[in-house]
mmCIF file of C-alpha atoms in Angstrom:
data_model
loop_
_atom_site.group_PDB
_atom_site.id
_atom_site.type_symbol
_atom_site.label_atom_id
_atom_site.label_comp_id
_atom_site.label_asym_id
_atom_site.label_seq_id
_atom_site.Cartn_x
_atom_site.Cartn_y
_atom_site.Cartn_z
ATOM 1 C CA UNK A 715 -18.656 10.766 -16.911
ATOM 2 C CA UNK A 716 -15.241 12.571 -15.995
ATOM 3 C CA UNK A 717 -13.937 13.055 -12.893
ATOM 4 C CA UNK A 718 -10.723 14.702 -11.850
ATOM 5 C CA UNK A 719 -9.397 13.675 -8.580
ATOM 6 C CA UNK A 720 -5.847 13.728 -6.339
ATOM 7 C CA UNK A 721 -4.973 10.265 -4.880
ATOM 8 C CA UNK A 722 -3.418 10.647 -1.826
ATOM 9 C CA UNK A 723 -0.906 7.648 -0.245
ATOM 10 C CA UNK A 724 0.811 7.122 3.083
ATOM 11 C CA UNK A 725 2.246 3.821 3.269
ATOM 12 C CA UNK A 726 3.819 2.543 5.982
ATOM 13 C CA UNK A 727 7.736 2.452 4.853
ATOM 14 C CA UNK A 728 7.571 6.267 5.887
ATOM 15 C CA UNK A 729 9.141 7.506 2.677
ATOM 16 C CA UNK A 730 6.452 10.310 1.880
ATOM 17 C CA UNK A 731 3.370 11.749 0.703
ATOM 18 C CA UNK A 732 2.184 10.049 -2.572
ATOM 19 C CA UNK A 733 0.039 12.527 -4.752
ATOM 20 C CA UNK A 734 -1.654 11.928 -8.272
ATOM 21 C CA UNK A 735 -3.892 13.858 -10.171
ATOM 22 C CA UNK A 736 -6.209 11.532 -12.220
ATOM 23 C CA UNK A 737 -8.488 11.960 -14.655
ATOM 24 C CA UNK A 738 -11.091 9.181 -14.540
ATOM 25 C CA UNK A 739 -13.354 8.427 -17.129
ATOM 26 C CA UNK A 740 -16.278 5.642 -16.916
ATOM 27 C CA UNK A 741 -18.475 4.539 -19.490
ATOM 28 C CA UNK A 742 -21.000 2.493 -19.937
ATOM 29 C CA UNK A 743 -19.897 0.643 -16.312
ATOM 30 C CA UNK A 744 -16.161 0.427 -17.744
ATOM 31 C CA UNK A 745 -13.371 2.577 -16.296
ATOM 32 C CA UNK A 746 -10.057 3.935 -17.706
ATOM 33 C CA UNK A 747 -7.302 6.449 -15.948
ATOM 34 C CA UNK A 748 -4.614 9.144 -17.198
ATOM 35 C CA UNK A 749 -2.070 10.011 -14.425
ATOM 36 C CA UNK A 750 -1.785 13.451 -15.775
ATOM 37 C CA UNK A 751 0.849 14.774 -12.561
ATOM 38 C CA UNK A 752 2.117 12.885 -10.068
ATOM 39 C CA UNK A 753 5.220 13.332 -7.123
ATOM 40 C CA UNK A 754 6.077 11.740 -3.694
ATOM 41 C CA UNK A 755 6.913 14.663 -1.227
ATOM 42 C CA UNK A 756 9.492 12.637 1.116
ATOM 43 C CA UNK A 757 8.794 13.040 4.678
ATOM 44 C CA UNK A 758 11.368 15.795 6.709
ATOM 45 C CA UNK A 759 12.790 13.572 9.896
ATOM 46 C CA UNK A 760 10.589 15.687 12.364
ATOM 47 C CA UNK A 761 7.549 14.239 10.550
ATOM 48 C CA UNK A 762 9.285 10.108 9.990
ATOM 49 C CA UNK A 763 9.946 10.198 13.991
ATOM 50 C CA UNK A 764 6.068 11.709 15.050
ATOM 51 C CA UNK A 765 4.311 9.451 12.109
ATOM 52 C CA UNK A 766 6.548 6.260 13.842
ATOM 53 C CA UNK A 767 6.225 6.860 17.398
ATOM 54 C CA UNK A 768 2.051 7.870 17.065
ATOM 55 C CA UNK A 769 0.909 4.732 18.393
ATOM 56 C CA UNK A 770 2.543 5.737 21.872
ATOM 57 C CA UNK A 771 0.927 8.774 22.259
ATOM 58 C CA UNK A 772 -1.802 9.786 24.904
ATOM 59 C CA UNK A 773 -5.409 9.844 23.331
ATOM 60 C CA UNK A 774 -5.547 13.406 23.206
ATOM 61 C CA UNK A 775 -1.646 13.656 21.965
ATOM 62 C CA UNK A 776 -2.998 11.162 19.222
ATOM 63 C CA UNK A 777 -6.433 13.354 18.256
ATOM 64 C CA UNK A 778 -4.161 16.370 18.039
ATOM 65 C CA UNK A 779 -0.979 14.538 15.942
ATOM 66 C CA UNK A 780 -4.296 13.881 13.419
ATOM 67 C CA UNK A 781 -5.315 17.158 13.129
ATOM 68 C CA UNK A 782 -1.812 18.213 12.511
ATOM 69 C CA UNK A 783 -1.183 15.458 10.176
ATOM 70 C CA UNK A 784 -4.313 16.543 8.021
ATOM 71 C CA UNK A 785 -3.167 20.804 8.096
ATOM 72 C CA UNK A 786 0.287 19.357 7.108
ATOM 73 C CA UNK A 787 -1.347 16.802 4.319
ATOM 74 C CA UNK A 788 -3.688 20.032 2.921
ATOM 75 C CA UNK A 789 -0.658 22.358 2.944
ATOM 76 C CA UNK A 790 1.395 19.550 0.773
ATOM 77 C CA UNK A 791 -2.253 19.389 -1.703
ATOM 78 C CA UNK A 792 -1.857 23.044 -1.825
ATOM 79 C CA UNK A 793 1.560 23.104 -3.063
ATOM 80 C CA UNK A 794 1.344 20.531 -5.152
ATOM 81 C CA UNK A 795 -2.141 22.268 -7.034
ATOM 82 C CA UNK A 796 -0.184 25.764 -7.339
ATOM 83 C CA UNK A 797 3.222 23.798 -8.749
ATOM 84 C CA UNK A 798 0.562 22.114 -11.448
ATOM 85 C CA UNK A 799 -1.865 24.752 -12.032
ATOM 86 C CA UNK A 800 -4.089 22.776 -11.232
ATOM 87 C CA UNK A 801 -6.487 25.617 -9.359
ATOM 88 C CA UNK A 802 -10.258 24.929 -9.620
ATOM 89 C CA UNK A 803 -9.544 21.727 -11.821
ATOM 90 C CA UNK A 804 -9.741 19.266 -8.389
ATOM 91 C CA UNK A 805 -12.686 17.888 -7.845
ATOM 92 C CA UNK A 806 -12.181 15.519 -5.141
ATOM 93 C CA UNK A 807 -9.629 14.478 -3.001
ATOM 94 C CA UNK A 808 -9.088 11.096 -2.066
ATOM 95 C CA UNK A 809 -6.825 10.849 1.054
ATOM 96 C CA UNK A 810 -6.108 7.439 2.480
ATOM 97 C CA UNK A 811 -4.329 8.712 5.471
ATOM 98 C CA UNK A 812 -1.150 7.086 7.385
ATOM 99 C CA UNK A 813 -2.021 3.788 9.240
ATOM 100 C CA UNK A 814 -1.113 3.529 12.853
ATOM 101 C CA UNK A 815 -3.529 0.946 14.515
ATOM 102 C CA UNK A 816 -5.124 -2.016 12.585
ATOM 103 C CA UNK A 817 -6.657 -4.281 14.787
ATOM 104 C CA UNK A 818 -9.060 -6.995 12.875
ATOM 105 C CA UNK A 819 -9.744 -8.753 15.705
ATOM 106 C CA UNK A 820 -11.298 -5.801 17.625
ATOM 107 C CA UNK A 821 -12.630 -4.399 14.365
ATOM 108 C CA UNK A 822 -10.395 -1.545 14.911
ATOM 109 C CA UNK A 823 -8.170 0.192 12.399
ATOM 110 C CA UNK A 824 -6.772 3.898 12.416
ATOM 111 C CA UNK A 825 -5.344 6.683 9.524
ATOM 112 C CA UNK A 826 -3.862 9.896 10.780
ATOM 113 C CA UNK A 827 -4.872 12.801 8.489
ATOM 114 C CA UNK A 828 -7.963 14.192 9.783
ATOM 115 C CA UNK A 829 -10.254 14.316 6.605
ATOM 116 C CA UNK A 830 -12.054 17.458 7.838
ATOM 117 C CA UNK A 831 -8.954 19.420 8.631
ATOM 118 C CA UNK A 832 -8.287 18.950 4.778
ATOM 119 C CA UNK A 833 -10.994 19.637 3.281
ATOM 120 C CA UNK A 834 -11.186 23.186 5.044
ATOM 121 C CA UNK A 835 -7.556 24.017 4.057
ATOM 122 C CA UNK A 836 -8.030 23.414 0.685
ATOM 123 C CA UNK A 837 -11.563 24.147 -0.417
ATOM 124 C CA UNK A 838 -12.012 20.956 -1.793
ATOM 125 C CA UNK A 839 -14.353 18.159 -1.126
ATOM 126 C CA UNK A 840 -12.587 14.951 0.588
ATOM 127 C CA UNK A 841 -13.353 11.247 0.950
ATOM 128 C CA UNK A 842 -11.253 9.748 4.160
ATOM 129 C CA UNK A 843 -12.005 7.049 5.892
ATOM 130 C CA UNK A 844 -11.741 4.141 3.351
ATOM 131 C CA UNK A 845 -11.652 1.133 5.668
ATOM 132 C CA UNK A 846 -13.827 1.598 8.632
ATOM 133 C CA UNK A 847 -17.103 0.416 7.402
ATOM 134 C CA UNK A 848 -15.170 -2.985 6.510
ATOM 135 C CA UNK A 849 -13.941 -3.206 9.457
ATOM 136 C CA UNK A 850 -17.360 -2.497 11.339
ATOM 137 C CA UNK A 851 -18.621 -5.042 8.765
ATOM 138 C CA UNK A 852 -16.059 -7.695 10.380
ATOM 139 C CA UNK A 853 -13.540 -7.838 7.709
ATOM 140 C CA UNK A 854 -9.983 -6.629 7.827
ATOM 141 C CA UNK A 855 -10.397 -3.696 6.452
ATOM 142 C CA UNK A 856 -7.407 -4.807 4.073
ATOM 143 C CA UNK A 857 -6.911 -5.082 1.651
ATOM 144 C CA UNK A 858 -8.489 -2.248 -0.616
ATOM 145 C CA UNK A 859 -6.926 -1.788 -3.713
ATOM 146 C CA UNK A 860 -8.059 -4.800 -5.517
ATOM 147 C CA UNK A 861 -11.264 -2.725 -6.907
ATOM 148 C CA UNK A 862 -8.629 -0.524 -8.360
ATOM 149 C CA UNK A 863 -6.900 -3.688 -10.107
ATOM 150 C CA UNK A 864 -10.256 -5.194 -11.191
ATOM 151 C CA UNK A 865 -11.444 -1.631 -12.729
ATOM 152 C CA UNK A 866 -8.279 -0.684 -14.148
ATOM 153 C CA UNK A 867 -5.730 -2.994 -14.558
ATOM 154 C CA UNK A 868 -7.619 -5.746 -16.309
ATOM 155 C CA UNK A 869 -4.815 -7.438 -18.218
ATOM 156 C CA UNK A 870 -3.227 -8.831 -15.528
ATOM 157 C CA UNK A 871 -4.612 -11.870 -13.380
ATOM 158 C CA UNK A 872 -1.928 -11.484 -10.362
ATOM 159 C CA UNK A 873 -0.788 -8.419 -8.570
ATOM 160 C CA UNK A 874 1.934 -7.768 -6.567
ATOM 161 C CA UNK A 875 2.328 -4.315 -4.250
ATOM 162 C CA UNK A 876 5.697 -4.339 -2.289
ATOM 163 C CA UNK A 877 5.233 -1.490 -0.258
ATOM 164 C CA UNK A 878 6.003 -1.669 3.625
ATOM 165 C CA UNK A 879 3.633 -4.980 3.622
ATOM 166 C CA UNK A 880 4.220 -7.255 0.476
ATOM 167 C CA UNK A 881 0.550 -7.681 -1.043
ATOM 168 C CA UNK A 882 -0.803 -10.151 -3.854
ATOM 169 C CA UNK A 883 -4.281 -10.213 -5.411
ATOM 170 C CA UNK A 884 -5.241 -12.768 -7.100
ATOM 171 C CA UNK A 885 -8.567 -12.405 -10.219
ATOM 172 C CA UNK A 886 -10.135 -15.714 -10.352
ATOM 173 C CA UNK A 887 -12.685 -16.409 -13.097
ATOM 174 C CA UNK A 888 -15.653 -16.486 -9.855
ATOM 175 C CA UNK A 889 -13.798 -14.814 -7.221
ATOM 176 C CA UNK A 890 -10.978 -12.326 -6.146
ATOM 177 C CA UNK A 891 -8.774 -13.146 -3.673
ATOM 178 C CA UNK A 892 -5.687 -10.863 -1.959
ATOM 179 C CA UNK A 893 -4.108 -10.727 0.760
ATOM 180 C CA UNK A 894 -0.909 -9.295 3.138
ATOM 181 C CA UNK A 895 1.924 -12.269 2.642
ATOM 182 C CA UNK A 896 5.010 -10.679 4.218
ATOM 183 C CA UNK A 897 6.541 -7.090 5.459
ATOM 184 C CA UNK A 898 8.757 -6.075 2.866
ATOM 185 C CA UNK A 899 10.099 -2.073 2.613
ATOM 186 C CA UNK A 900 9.625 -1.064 6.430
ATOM 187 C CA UNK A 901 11.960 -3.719 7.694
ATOM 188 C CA UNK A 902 14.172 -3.632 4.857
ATOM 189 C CA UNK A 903 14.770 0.182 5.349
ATOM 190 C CA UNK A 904 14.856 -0.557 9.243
ATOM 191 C CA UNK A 905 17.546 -2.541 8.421
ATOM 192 C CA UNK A 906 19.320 -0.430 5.661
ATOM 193 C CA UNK A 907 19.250 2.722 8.638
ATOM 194 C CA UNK A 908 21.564 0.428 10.766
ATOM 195 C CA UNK A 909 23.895 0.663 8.190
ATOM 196 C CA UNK A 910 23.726 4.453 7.511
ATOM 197 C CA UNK A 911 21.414 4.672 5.464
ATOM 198 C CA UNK A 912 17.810 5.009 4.136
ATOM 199 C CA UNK A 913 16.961 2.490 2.230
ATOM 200 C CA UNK A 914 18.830 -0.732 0.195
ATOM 201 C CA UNK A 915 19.643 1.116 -2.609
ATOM 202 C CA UNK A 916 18.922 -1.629 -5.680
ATOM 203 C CA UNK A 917 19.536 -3.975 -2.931
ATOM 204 C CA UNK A 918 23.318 -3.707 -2.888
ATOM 205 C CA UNK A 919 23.471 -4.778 0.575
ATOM 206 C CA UNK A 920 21.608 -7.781 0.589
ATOM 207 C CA UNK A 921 22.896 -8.515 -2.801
ATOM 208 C CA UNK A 922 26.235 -8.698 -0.205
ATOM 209 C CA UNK A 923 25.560 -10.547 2.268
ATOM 210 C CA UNK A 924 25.306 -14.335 2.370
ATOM 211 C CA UNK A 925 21.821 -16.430 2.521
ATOM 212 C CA UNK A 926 21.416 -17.809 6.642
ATOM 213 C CA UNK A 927 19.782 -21.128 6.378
ATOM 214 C CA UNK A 928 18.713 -21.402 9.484
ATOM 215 C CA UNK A 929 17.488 -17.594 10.181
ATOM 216 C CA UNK A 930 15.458 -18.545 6.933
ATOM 217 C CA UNK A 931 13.704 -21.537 8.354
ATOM 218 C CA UNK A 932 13.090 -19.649 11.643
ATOM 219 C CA UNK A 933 10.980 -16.628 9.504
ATOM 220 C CA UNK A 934 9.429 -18.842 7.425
ATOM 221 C CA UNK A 935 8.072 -20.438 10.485
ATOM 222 C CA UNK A 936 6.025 -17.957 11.834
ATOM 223 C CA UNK A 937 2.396 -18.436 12.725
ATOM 224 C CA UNK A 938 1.292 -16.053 10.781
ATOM 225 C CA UNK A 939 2.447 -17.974 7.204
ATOM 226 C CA UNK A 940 0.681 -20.979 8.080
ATOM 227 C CA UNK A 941 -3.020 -18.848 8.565
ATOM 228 C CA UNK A 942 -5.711 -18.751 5.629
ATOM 229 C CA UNK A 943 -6.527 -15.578 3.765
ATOM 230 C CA UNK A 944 -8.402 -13.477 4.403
ATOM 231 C CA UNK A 945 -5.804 -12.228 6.399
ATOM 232 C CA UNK A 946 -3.951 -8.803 6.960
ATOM 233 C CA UNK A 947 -1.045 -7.688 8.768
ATOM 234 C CA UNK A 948 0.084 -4.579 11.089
ATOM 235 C CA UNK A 949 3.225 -3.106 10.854
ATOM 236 C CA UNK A 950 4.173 -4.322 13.863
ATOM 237 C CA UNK A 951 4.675 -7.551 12.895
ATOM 238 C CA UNK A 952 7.233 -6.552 10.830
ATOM 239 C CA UNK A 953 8.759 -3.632 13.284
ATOM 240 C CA UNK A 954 8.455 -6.143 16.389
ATOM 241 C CA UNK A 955 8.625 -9.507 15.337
ATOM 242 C CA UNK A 956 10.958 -9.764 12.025
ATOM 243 C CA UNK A 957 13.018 -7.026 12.310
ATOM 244 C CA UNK A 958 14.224 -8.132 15.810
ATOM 245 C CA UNK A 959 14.768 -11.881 13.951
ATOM 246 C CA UNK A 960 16.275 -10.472 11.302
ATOM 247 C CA UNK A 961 18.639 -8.012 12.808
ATOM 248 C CA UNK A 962 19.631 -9.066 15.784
ATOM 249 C CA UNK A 963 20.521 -12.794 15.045
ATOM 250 C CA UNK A 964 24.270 -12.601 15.359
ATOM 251 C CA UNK A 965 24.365 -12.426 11.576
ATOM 252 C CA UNK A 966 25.914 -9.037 9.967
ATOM 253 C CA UNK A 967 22.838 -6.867 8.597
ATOM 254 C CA UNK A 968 23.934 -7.660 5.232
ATOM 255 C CA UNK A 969 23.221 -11.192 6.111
ATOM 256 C CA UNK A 970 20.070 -10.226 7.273
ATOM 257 C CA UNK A 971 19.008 -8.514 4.121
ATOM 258 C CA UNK A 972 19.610 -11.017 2.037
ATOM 259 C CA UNK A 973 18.304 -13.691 4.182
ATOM 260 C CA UNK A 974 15.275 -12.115 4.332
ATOM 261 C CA UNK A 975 15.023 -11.233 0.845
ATOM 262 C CA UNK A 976 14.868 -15.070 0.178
ATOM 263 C CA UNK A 977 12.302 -14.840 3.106
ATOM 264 C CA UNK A 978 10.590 -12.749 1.098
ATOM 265 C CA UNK A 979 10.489 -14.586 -2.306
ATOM 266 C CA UNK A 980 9.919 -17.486 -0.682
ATOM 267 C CA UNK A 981 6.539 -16.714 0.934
ATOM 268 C CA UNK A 982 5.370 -15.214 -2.236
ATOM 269 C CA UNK A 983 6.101 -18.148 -4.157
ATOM 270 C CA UNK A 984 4.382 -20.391 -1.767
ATOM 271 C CA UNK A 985 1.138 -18.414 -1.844
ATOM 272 C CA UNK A 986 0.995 -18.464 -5.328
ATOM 273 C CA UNK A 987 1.413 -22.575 -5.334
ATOM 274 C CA UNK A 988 -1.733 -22.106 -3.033
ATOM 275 C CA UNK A 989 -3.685 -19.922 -5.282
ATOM 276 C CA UNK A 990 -2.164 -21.521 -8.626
ATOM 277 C CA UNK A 991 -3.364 -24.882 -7.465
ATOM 278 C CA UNK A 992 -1.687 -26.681 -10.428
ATOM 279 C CA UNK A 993 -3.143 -24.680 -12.965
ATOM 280 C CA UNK A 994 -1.936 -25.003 -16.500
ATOM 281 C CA UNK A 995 -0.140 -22.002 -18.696
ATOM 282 C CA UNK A 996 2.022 -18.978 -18.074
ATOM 283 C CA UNK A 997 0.969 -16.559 -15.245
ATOM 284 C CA UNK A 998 2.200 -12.845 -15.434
ATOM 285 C CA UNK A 999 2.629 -10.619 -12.030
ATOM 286 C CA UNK A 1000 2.520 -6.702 -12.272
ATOM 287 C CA UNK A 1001 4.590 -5.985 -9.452
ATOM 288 C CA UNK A 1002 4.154 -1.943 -8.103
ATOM 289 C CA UNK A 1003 5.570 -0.145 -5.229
ATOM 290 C CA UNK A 1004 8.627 0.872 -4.200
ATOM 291 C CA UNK A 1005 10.178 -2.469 -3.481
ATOM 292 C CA UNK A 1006 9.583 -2.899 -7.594
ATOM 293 C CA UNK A 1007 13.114 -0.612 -7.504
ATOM 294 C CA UNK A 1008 15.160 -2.703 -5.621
ATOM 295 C CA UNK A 1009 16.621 -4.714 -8.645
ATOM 296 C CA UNK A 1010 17.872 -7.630 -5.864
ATOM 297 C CA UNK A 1011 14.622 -8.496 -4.165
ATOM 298 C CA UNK A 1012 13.484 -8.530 -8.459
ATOM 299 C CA UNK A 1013 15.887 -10.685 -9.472
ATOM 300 C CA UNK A 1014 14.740 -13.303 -6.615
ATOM 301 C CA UNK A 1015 11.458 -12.744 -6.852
ATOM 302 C CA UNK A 1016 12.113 -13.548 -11.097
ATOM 303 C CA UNK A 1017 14.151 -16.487 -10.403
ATOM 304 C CA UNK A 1018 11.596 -17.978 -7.732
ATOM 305 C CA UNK A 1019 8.608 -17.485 -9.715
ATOM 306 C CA UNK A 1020 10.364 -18.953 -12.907
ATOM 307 C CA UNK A 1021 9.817 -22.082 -11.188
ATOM 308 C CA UNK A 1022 6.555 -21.976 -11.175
ATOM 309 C CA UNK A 1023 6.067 -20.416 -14.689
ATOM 310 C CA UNK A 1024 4.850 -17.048 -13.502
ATOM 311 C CA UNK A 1025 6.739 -13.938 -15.079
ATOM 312 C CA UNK A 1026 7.763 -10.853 -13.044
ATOM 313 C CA UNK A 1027 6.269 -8.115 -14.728
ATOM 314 C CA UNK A 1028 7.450 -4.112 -13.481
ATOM 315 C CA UNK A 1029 5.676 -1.500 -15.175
ATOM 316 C CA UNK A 1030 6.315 2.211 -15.906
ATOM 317 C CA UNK A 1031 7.888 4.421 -13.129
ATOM 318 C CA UNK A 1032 4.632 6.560 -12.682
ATOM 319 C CA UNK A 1033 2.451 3.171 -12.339
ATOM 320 C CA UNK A 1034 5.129 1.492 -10.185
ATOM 321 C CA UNK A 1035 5.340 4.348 -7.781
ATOM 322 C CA UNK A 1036 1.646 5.554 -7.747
ATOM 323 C CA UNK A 1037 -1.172 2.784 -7.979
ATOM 324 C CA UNK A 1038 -1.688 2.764 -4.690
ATOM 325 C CA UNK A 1039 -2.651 6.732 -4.532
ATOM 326 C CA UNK A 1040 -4.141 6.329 -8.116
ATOM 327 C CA UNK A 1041 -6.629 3.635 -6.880
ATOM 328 C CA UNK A 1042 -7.073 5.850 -3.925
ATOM 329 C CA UNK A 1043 -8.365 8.503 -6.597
ATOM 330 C CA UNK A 1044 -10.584 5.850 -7.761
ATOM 331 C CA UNK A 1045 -12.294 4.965 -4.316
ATOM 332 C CA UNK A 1046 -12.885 8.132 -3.629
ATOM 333 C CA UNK A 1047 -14.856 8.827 -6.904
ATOM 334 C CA UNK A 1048 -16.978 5.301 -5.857
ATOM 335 C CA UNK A 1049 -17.442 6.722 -3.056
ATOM 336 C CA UNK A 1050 -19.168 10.111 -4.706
ATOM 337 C CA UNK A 1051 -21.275 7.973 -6.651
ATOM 338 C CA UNK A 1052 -22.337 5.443 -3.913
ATOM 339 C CA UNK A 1053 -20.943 2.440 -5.847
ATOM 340 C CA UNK A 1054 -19.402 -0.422 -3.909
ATOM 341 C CA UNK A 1055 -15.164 0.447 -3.632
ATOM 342 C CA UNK A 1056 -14.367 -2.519 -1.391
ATOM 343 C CA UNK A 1057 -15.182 -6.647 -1.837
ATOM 344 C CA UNK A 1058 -15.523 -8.389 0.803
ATOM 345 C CA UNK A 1059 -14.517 -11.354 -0.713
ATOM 346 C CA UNK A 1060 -10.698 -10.180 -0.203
ATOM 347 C CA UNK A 1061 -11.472 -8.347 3.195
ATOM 348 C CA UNK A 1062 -13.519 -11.553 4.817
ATOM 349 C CA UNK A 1063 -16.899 -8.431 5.285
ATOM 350 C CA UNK A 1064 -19.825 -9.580 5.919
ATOM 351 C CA UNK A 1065 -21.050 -7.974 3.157
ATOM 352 C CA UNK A 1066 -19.390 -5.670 0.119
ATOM 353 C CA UNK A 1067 -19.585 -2.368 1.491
ATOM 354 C CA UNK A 1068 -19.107 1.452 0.325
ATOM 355 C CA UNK A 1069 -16.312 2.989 2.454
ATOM 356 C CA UNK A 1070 -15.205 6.300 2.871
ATOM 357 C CA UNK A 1071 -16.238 9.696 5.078
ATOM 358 C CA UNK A 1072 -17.365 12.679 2.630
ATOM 359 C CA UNK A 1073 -16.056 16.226 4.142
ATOM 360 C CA UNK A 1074 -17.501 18.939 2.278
ATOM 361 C CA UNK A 1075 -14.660 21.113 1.206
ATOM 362 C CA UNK A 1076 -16.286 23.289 -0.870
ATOM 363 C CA UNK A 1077 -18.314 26.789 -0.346
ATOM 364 C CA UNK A 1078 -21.919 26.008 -0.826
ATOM 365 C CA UNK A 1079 -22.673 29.487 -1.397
#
């Protein structure tokens, strides 16, 4: 069977609008993928500043910001199917949406980009939605991409997304197992703004700074390392808690960065001496995301992981900057065909569960 489907990817560095067009193609219960078009459409600075300051809104303010957000994320679908010609060749649409609230404990969690709104400005059936029944379910609703991994990535045993959160999967022989470990491009770029501008371009600035000691020891404290998976994290741990650390320590920014770089590398290596468990031969780690550009955070990430014989692995530039919004794609079609698209063995669920809202986009007449 052959679907043809547009991923669609907020994540929560704020840099833009991830969209793929997939084909998918399963047979016989095994899947494989062809990103046939695929572009980021960077966010304008009127849209950064509403996306950022939406958990602060009034309830109706918020309701209305996610019907907006979904008009806005149908008109950037449009463009991108008449830039393609790609007209009556979508299928589905896929739309994760742009996190603002996730709340575990309260079984709470919350994507701007009103599914509906989408599906009647482009005439094309969506799936939105993807973590609520998880959450209802009384897991984290986080995180969701390992189905992707398991169902299309299957050379690989370890993956690494460095996105705004830093997130590692793990494929056991009997299990899978994934988890946030640390914030990673949303404080980074926080930082990087101080300093004029967007983002750490390569990492020059941390690669410039020098390595704090004792700021190190103080991140690496945090509560949060010392919890067992599953576990997820909200962006505001990184925008409240680290960034604050990190920035404001009477260190230069520089210093910052690359301090908590290191913090960075460091947590990832010590989750994957927890996973590992002392298990013989080499390990390889597809790292994805946009964090898989900055060549600094790399080469510590490389050098840490040496130690522990696991080899930094960064794909192509299509795979690197859209898995997440390809295995979007893919949850979406799981979704159409009622097959499970999230465990709960990485999400702590109750149960496995089949996530995602269906809007009918489509005419039926």
């Amino acid at each position: 069977m052959v679907y043809r489907v547009l991923g669609l990817m907020s994540g929560s560095a704020l840099d833009g609008l991830d969209i793929v067009f997939v084909e998918f193609q399963e047979n016989g219960g095994k899947w494989q993928y062809e990103i046939i078009q695929g572009e980021t459409y960077p966010y304008e600075k009127e849209w950064v500043e509403k996306l950022r300051n939406a958990i602060n809104l009034k309830a109706l303010d918020y309701q209305l910001l996610d019907v907006e957000y979904g008009h806005y994320t149908a008109a950037e679908v449009n463009k991108f199917i008449n830039k393609h010609g790609l007209d009556f060749k979508v299928q589905l649409i896929a739309s994760h949406g742009h996190t603002t609230f996730h709340v575990p404990s309260k079984k709470m969690t919350a994507q701007l980009g009103d599914g509906a709104s989408i599906a009647a400005a482009t005439g094309i059936n969506v799936v939105s939605d993807l973590r609520a029944i998880d959450m209802a379910l009384h897991g984290h609703g986080a995180p969701i991409v390992p189905i992707g991994e398991k169902l299309l990535l299957n050379d690989y045993d370890l993956f690494l997304n460095i996105g705004g959160i830093m997130n590692l999967s793990y494929r056991k022989p009997d299990e899978y197992i994934a988890y946030d470990v640390c914030p990673a491009n949303r404080v980074m770029n926080m930082m990087a703004q101080k300093l004029g501008k967007e983002i750490d371009y390569n990492g020059d600035f941390a690669r410039s700074g020098k390595l704090q000691p004792e700021l190190l020891n103080h991140l690496n404290a945090l509560e949060y390392y010392k919890m067992p998976y599953p576990k997820s994290l909200a962006n505001d741990f990184g925008t409240d808690v680290i960034f604050p650390m990190a920035a404001k320590s009477g260190y230069s920014i520089q210093d910052g960065l690359r301090t908590f770089v290191e913090h960075m590398a460091e947590q990832l290596k010590a989750s994957l001496v927890a996973l590992l468990d002392g298990q013989a031969g080499k390990k390889r780690i597809l790292v994805t995301g946009g964090g898989a550009h900055n060549t600094f955070l790399i080469e510590r990430l490389t050098a840490l992981l040496q130690e522990i014989d696991v080899e930094v692995v960064v794909p192509d530039k299509v795979l690197v900057d859209f898995k997440e919004a390809l295995i979007m794609g893919l949850i979406g079609v799981l979704r159409w065909r009622e097959e499970i698209n999230v465990m709960s063995t990485v999400t702590g669920a109750d149960r496995d569960s089949i996530g995602g809202a269906v809007w009918m986009g489509q005419p039926w007449n």
